[in-house]
PDB file of C-alpha atoms in Angstrom:
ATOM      1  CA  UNK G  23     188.561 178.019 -52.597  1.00  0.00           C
ATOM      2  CA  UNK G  24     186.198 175.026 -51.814  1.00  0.00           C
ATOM      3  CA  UNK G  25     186.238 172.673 -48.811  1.00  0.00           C
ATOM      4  CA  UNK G  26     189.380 169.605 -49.347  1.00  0.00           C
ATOM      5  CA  UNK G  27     187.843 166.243 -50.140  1.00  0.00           C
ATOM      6  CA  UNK G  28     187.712 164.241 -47.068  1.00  0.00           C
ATOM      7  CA  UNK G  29     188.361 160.331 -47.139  1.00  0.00           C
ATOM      8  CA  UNK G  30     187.123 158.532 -43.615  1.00  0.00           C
ATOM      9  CA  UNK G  31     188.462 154.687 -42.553  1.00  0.00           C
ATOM     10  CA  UNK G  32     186.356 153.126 -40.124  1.00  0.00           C
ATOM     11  CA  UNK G  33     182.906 154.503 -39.734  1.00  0.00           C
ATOM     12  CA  UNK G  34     182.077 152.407 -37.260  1.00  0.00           C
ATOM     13  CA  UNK G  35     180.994 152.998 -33.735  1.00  0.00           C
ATOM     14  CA  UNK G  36     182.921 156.315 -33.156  1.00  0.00           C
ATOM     15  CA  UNK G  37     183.342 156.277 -36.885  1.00  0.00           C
ATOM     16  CA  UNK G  38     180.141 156.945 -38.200  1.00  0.00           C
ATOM     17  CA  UNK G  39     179.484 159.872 -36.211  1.00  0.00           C
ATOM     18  CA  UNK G  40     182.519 161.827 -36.900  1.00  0.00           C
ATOM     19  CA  UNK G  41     182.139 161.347 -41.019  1.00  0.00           C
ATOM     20  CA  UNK G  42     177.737 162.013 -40.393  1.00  0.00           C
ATOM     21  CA  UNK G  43     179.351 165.807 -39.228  1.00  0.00           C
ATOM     22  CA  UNK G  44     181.568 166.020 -41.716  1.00  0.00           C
ATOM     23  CA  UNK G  45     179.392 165.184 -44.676  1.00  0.00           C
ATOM     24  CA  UNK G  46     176.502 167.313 -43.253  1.00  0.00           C
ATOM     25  CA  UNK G  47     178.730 170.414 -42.233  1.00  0.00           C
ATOM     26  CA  UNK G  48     180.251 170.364 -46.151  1.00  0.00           C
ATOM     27  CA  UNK G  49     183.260 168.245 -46.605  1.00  0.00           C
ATOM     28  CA  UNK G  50     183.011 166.358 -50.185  1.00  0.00           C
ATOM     29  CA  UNK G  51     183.754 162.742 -48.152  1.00  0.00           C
ATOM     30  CA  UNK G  52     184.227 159.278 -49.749  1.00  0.00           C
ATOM     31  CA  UNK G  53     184.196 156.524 -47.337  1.00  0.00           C
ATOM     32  CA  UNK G  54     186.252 153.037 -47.228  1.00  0.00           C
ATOM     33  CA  UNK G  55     183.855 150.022 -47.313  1.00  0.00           C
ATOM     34  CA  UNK G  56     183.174 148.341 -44.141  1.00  0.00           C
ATOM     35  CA  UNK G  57     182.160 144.539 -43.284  1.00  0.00           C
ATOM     36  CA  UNK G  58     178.683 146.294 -41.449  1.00  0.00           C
ATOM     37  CA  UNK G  59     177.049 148.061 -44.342  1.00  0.00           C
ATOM     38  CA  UNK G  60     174.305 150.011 -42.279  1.00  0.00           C
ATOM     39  CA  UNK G  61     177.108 152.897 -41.518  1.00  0.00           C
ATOM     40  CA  UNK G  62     177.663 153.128 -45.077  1.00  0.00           C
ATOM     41  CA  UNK G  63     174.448 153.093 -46.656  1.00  0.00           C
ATOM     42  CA  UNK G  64     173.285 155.547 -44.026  1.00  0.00           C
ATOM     43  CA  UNK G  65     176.284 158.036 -45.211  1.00  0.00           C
ATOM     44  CA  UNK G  66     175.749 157.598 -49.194  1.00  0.00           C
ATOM     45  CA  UNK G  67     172.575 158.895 -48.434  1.00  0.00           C
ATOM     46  CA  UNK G  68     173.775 161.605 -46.794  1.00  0.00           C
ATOM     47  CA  UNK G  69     175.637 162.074 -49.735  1.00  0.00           C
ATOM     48  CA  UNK G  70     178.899 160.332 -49.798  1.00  0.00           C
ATOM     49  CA  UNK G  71     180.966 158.174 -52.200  1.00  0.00           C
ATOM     50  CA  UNK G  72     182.514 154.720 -51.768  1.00  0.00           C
ATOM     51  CA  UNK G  73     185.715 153.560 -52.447  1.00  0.00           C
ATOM     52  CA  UNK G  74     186.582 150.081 -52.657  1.00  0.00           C
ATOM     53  CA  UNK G  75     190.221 150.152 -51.001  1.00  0.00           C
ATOM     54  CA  UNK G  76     192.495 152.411 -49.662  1.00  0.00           C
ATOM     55  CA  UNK G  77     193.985 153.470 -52.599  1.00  0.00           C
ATOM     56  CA  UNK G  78     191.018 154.455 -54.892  1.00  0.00           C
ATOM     57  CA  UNK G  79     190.341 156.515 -50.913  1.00  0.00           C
ATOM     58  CA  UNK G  80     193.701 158.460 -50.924  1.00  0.00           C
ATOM     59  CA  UNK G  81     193.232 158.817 -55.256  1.00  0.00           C
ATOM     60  CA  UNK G  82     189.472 160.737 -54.224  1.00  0.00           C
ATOM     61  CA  UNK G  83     191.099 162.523 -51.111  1.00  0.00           C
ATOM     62  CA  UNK G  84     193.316 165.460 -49.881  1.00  0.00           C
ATOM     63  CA  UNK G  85     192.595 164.111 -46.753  1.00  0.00           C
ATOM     64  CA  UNK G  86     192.028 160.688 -44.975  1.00  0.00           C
ATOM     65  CA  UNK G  87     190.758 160.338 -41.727  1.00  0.00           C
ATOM     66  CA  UNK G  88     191.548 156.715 -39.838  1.00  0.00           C
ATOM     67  CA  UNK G  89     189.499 155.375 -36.944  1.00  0.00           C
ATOM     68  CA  UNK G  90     190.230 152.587 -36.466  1.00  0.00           C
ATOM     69  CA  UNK G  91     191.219 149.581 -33.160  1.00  0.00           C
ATOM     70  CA  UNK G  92     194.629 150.540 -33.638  1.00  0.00           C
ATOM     71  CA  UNK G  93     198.381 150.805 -34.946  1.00  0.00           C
ATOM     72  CA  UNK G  94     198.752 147.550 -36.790  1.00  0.00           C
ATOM     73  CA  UNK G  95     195.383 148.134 -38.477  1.00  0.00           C
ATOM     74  CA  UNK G  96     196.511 151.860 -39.016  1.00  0.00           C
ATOM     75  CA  UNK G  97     200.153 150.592 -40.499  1.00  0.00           C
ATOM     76  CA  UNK G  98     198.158 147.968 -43.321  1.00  0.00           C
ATOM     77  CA  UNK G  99     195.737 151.098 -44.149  1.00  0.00           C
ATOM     78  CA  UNK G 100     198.660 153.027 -44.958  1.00  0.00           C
ATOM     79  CA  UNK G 101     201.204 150.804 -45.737  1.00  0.00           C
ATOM     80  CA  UNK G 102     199.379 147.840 -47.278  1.00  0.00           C
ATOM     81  CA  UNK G 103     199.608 146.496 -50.814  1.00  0.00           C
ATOM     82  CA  UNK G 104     196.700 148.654 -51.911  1.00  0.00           C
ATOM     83  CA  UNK G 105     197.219 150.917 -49.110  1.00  0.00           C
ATOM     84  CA  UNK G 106     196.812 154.958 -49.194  1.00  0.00           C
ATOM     85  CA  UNK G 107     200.434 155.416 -50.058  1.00  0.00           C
ATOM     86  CA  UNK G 108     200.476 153.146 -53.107  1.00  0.00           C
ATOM     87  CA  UNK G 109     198.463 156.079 -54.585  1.00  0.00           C
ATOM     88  CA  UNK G 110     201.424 158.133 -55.213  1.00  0.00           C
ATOM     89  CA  UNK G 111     200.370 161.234 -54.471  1.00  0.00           C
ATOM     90  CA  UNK G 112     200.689 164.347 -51.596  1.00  0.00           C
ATOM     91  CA  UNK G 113     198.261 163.695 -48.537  1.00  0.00           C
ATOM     92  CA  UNK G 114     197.305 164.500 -45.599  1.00  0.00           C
ATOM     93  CA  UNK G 115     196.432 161.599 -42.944  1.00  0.00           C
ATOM     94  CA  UNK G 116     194.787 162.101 -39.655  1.00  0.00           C
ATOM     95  CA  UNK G 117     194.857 159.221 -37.423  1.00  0.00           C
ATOM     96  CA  UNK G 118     192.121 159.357 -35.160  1.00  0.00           C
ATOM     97  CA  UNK G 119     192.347 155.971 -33.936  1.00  0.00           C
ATOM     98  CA  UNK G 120     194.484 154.984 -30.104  1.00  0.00           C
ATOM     99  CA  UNK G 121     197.506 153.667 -31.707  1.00  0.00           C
ATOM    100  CA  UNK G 122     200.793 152.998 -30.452  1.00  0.00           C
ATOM    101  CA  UNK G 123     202.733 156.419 -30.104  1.00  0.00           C
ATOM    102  CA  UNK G 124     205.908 154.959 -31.473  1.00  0.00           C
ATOM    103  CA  UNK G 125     204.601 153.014 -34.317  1.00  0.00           C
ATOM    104  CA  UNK G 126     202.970 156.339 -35.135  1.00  0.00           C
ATOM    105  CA  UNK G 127     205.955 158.410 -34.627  1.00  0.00           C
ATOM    106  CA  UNK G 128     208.246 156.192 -37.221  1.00  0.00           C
ATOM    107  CA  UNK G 129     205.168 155.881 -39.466  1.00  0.00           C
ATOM    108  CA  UNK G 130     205.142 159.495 -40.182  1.00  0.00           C
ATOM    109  CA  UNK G 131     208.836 159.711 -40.368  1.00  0.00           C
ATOM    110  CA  UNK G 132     208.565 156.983 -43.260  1.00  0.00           C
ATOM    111  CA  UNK G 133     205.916 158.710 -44.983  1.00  0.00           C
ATOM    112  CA  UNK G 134     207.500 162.234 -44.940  1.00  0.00           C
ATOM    113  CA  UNK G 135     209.687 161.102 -47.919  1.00  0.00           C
ATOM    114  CA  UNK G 136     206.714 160.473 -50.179  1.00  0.00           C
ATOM    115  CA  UNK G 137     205.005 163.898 -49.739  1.00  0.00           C
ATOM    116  CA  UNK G 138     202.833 162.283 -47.195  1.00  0.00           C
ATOM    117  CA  UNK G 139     201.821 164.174 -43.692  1.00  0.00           C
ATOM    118  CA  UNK G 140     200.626 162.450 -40.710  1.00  0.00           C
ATOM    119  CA  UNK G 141     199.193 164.016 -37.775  1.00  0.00           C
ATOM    120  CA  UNK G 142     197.260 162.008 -34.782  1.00  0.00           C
ATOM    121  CA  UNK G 143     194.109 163.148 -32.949  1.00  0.00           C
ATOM    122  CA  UNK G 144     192.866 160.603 -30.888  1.00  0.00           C
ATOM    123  CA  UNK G 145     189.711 160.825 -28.961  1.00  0.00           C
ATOM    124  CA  UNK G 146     187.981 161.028 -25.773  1.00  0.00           C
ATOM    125  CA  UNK G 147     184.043 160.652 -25.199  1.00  0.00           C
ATOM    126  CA  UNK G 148     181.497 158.265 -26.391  1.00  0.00           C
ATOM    127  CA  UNK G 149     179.732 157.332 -29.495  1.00  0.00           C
ATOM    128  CA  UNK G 150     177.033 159.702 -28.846  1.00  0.00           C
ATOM    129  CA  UNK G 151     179.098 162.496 -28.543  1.00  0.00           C
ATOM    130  CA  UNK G 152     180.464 161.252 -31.897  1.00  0.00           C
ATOM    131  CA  UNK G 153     177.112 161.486 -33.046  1.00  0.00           C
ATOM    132  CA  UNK G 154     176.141 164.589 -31.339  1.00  0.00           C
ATOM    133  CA  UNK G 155     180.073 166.310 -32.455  1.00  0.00           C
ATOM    134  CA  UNK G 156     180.760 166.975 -28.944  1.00  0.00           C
ATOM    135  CA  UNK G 157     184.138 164.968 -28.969  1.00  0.00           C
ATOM    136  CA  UNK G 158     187.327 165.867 -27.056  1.00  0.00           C
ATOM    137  CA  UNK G 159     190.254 165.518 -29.384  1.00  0.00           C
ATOM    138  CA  UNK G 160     194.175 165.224 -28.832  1.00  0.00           C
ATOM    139  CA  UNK G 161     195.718 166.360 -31.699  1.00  0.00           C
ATOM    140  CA  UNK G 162     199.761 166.169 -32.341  1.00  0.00           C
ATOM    141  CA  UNK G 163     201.698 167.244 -35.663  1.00  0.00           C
ATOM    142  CA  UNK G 164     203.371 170.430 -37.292  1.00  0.00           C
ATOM    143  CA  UNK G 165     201.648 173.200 -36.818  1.00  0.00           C
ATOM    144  CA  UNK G 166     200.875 173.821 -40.255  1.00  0.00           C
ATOM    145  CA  UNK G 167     199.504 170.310 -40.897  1.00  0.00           C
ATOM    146  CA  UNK G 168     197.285 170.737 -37.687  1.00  0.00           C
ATOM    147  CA  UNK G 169     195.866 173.948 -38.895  1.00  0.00           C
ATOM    148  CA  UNK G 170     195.315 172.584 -41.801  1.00  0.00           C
ATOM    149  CA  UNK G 171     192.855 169.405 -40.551  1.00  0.00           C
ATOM    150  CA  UNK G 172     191.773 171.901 -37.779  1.00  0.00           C
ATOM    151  CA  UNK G 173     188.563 172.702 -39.457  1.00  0.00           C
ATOM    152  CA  UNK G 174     187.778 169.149 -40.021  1.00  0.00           C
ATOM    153  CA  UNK G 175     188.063 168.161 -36.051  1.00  0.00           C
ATOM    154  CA  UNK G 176     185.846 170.991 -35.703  1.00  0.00           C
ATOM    155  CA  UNK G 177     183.104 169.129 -37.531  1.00  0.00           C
ATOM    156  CA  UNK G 178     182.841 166.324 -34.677  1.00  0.00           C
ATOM    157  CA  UNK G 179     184.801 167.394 -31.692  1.00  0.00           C
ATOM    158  CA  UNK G 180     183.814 170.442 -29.893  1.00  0.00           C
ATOM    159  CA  UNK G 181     187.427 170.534 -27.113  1.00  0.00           C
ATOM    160  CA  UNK G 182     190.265 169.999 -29.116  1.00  0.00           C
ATOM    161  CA  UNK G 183     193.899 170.575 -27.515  1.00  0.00           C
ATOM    162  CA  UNK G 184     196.935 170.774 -29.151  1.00  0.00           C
ATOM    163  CA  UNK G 185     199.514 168.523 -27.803  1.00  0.00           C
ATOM    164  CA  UNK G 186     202.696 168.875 -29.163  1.00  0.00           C
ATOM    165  CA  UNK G 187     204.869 167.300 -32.304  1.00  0.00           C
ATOM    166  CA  UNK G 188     203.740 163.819 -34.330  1.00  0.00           C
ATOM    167  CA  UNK G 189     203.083 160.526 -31.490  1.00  0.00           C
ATOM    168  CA  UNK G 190     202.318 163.371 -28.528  1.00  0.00           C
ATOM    169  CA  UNK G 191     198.273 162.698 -29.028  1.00  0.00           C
ATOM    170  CA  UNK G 192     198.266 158.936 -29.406  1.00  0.00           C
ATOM    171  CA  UNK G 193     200.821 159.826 -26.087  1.00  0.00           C
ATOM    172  CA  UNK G 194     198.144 161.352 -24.130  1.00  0.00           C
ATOM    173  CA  UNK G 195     195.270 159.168 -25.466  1.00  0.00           C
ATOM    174  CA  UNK G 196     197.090 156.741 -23.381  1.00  0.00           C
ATOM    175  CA  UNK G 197     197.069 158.609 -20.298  1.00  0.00           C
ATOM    176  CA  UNK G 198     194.049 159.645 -20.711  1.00  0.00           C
ATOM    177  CA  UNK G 199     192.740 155.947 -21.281  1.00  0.00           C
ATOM    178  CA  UNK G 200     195.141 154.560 -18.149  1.00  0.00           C
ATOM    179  CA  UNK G 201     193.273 157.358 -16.143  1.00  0.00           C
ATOM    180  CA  UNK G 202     189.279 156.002 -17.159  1.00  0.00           C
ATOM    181  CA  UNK G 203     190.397 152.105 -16.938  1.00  0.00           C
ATOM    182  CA  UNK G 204     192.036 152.885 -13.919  1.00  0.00           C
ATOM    183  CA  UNK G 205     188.614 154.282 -12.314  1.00  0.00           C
ATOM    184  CA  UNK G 206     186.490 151.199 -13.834  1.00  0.00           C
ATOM    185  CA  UNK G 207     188.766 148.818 -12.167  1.00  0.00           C
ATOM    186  CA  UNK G 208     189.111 150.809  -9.070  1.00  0.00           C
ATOM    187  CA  UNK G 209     184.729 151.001  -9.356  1.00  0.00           C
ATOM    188  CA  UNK G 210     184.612 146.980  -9.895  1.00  0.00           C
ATOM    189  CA  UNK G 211     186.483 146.404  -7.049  1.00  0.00           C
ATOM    190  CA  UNK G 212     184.920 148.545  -4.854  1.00  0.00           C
ATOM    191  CA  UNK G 213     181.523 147.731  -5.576  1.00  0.00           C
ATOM    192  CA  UNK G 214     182.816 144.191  -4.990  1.00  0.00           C
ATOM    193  CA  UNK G 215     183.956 145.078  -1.644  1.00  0.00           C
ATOM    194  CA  UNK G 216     180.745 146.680  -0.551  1.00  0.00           C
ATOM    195  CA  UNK G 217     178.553 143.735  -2.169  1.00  0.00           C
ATOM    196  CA  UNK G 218     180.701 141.471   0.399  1.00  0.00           C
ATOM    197  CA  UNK G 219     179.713 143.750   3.349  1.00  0.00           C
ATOM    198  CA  UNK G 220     176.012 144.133   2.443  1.00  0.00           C
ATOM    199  CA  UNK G 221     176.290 147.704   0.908  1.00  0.00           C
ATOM    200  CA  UNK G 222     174.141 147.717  -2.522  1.00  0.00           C
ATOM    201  CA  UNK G 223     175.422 149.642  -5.623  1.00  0.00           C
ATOM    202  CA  UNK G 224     172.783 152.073  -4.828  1.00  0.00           C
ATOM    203  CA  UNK G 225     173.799 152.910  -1.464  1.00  0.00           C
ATOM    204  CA  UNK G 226     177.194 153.248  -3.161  1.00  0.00           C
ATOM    205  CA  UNK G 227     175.669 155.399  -5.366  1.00  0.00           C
ATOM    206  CA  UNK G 228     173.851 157.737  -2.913  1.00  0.00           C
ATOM    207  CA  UNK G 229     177.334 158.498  -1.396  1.00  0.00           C
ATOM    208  CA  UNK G 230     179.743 159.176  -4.411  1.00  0.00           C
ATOM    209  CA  UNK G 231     177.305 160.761  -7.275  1.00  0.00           C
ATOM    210  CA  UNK G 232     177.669 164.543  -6.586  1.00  0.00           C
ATOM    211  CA  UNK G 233     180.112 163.827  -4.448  1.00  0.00           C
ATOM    212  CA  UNK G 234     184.045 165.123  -4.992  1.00  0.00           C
ATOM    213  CA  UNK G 235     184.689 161.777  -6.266  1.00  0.00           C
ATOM    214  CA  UNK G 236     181.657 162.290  -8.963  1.00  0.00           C
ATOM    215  CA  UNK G 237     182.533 162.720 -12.863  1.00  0.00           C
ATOM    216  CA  UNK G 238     181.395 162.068 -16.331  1.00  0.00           C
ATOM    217  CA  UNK G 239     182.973 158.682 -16.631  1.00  0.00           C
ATOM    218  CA  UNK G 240     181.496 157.327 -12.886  1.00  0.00           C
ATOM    219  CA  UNK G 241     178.323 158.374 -14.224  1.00  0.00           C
ATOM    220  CA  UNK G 242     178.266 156.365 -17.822  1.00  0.00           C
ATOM    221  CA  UNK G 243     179.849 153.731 -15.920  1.00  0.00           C
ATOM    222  CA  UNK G 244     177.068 153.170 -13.585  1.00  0.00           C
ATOM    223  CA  UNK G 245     173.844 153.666 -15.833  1.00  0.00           C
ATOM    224  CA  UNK G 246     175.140 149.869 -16.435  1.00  0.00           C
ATOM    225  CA  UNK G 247     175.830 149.163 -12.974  1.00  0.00           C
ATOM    226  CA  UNK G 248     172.136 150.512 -12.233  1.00  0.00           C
ATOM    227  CA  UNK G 249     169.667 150.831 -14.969  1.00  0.00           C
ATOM    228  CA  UNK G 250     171.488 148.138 -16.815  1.00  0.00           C
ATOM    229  CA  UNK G 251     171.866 150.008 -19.778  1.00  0.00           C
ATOM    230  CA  UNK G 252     174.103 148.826 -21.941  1.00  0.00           C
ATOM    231  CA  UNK G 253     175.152 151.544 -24.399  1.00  0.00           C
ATOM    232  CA  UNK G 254     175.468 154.363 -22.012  1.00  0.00           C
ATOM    233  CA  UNK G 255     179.356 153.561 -22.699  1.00  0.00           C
ATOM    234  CA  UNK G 256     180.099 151.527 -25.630  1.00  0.00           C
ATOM    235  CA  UNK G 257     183.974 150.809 -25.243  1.00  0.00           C
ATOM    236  CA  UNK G 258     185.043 146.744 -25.361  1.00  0.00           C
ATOM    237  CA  UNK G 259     187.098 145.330 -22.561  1.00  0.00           C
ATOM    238  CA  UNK G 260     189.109 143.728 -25.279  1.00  0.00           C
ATOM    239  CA  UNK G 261     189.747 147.478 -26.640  1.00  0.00           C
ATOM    240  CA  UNK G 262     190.639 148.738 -22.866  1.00  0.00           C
ATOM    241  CA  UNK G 263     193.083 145.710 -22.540  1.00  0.00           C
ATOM    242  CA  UNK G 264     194.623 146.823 -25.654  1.00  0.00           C
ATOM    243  CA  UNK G 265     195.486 150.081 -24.711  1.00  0.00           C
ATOM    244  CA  UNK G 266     196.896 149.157 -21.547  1.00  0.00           C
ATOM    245  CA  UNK G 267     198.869 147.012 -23.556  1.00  0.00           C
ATOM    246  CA  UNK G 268     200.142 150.143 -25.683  1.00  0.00           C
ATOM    247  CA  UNK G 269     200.678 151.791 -22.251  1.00  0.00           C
ATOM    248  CA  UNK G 270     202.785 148.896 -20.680  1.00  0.00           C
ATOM    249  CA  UNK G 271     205.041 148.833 -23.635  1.00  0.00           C
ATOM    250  CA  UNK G 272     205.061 152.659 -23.635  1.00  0.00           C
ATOM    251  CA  UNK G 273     206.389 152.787 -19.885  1.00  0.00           C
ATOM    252  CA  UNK G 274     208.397 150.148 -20.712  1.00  0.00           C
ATOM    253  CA  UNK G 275     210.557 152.036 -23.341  1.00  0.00           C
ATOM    254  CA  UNK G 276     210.859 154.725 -20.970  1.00  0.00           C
ATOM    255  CA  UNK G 277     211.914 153.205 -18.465  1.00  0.00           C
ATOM    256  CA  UNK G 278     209.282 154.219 -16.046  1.00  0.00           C
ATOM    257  CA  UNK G 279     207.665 151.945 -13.626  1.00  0.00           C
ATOM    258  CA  UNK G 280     204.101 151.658 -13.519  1.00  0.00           C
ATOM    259  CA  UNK G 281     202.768 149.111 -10.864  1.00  0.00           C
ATOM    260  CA  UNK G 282     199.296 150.523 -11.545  1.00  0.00           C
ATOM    261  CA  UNK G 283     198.977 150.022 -14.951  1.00  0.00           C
ATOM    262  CA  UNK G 284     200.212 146.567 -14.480  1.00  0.00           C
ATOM    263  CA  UNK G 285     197.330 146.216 -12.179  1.00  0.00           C
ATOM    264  CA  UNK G 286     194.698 147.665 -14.089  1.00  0.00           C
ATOM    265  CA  UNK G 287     195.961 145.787 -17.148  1.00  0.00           C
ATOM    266  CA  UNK G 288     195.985 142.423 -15.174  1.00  0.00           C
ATOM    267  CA  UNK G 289     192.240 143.365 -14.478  1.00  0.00           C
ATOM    268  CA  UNK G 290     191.458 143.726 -18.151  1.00  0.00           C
ATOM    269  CA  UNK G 291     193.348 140.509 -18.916  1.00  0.00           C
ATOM    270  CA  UNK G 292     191.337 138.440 -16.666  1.00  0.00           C
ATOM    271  CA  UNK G 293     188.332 139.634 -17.989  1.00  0.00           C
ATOM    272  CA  UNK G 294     189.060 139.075 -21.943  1.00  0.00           C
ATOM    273  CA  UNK G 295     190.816 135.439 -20.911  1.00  0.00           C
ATOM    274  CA  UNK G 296     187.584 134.948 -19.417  1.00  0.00           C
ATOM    275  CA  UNK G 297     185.917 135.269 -22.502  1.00  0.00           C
ATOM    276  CA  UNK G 298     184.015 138.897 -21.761  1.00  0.00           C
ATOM    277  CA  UNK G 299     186.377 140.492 -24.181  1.00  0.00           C
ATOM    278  CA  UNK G 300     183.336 142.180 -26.226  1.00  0.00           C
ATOM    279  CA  UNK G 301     181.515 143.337 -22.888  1.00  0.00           C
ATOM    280  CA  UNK G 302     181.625 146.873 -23.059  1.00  0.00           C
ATOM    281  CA  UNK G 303     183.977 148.468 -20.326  1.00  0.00           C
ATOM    282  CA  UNK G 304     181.301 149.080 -17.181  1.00  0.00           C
ATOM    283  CA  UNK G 305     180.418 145.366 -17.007  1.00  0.00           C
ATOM    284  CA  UNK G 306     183.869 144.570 -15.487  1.00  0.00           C
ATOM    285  CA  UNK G 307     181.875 145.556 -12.028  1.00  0.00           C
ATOM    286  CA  UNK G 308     179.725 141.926 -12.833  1.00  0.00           C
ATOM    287  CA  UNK G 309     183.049 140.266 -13.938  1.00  0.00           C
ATOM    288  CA  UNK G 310     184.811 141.254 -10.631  1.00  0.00           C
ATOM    289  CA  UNK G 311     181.359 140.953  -8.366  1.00  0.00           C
ATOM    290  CA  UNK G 312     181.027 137.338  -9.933  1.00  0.00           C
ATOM    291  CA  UNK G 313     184.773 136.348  -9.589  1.00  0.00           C
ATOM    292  CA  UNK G 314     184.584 136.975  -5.662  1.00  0.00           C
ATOM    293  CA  UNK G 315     180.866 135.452  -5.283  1.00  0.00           C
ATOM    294  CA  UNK G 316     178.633 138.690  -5.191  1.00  0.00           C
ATOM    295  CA  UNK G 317     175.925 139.874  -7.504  1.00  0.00           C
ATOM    296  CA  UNK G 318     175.832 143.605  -7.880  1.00  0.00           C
ATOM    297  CA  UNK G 319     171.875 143.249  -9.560  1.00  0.00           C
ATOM    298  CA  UNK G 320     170.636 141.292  -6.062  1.00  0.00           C
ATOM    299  CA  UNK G 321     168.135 143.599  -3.610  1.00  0.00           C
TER     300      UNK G 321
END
């Protein structure tokens, strides 16, 4: 039996690395147009089709993959007037983007009655471990339906955890996403701090890299903070704001209180009302340096 045909929504930053390892490990794939061509061109020439809307995707797919900002741009892929359900036919959808667990939870439970499966794996990492198909993936849905797109995840993630039923991986994306937001606003204000009492980022540096307090998000966060380089991690403010969003509303219908990620949402919001909203997360350290008078770059 030959490899499923694979459709892929949204090869852009994450994107295009996750549908490059899925073209070049077998997968028959057929892309969606996107508004930057250069991720497209680049994968019809490693081989894969266009489509020219969703439907025409689902029509050349067993499978769509969606990454995408999140759940109301999931909901018009799927849902849409030429959306992959107006094809009529048995699918399988993989939602890859962070989307809101309970829009994703009553989105499968809609498309159940048309033969239509939904499973979410959201992701953790960076673009170049999209690239290099070293992703972590969160992965929710029936068992069968998650061995089923297992192989796929395979192609571009190289840690992938099951998580429980439909809405449980967008669930923990969220956690998982309150958890690194939390740390860059806890790093902005602390670098803040020490700016104020004469301590440099480096001397910051020297003290927590290697330290217990070290990991792999402190240390993409601060090749901005030090070498100023600005793709070592390529996630908008505007995108971190909308996830703690999603989280707020999350806690909310639970009934849980969660003064922290009121706090580190607050930090987000000040920075995209600001107008920084397309700085990528580590720069929040300038945002917060430059809102209490400091420069973190100064000798």
């Amino acid at each position: 039996m030959g490899k499923e045909r694979i459709g892929f929504v949204g090869v852009g930053l994450m994107g295009h690395g996750m549908a490059k390892n899925i073209a070049q490990k077998g997968w028959p794939l057929t892309v969606l147009g996107h508004r930057n061509r250069e991720p497209v061109e680049d994968l019809k020439r490693r081989g894969a089709a266009e489509a020219e809307n969703a439907r025409a995707l689902a029509e050349a797919s067993d499978v769509v993959m969606i990454c995408v900002t999140g759940s109301p741009q999931v909901e018009e892929i799927v849902k849409g007037p030429q959306g992959l359900a107006s094809a009529g036919k048995p699918l399988l959808i993989c939602d890859c983007s962070t989307s809101d667990p309970s829009s994703t939870v009553k989105l499968a439970a809609d498309l159940a009655a048309q033969d239509i499966t939904l499973v979410d794996a959201p992701l953790s990492r960076t673009p170049k471990d999209a690239e290099e198909g070293t992703l972590d993936v969160m992965v929710g849905g029936e068992e069968a339906a998650v061995d089923r797109i297992w192989p796929v995840l395979e192609a571009f993630g190289q840690r992938i955890v099951r998580t429980g039923p439909t809405g449980s991986g967008h669930t923990m994306k969220l956690l998982n996403n309150f958890l690194s937001m939390g740390y860059a606003a806890l790093y902005s204000e602390a670098l803040a701090l020490g700016a104020k009492a004469g301590l440099t980022p480096a001397v910051f540096d020297s003290v927590i890299s290697g330290g217990r307090m070290d990991c792999a998000f402190y240390q993409t966060f601060f090749k901005w903070v030090l070498e100023r380089d600005r793709d070592a991690h390529k996630f908008t403010l505007k995108n971190g704001l909308k996830d703690m969003s999603y989280l707020a509303a999350f806690a909310n219908a639970a009934e849980v209180s969660n003064p922290l990620g009121a706090a580190v949402r607050n930090s987000f919001a000040l920075a995209v009302g600001a107008g920084r909203g397309e700085d990528y997360v580590p720069m929040l350290s300038d945002i917060v340096a430059e809102l209490n008078g400091v420069s973190l770059t100064e000798k």
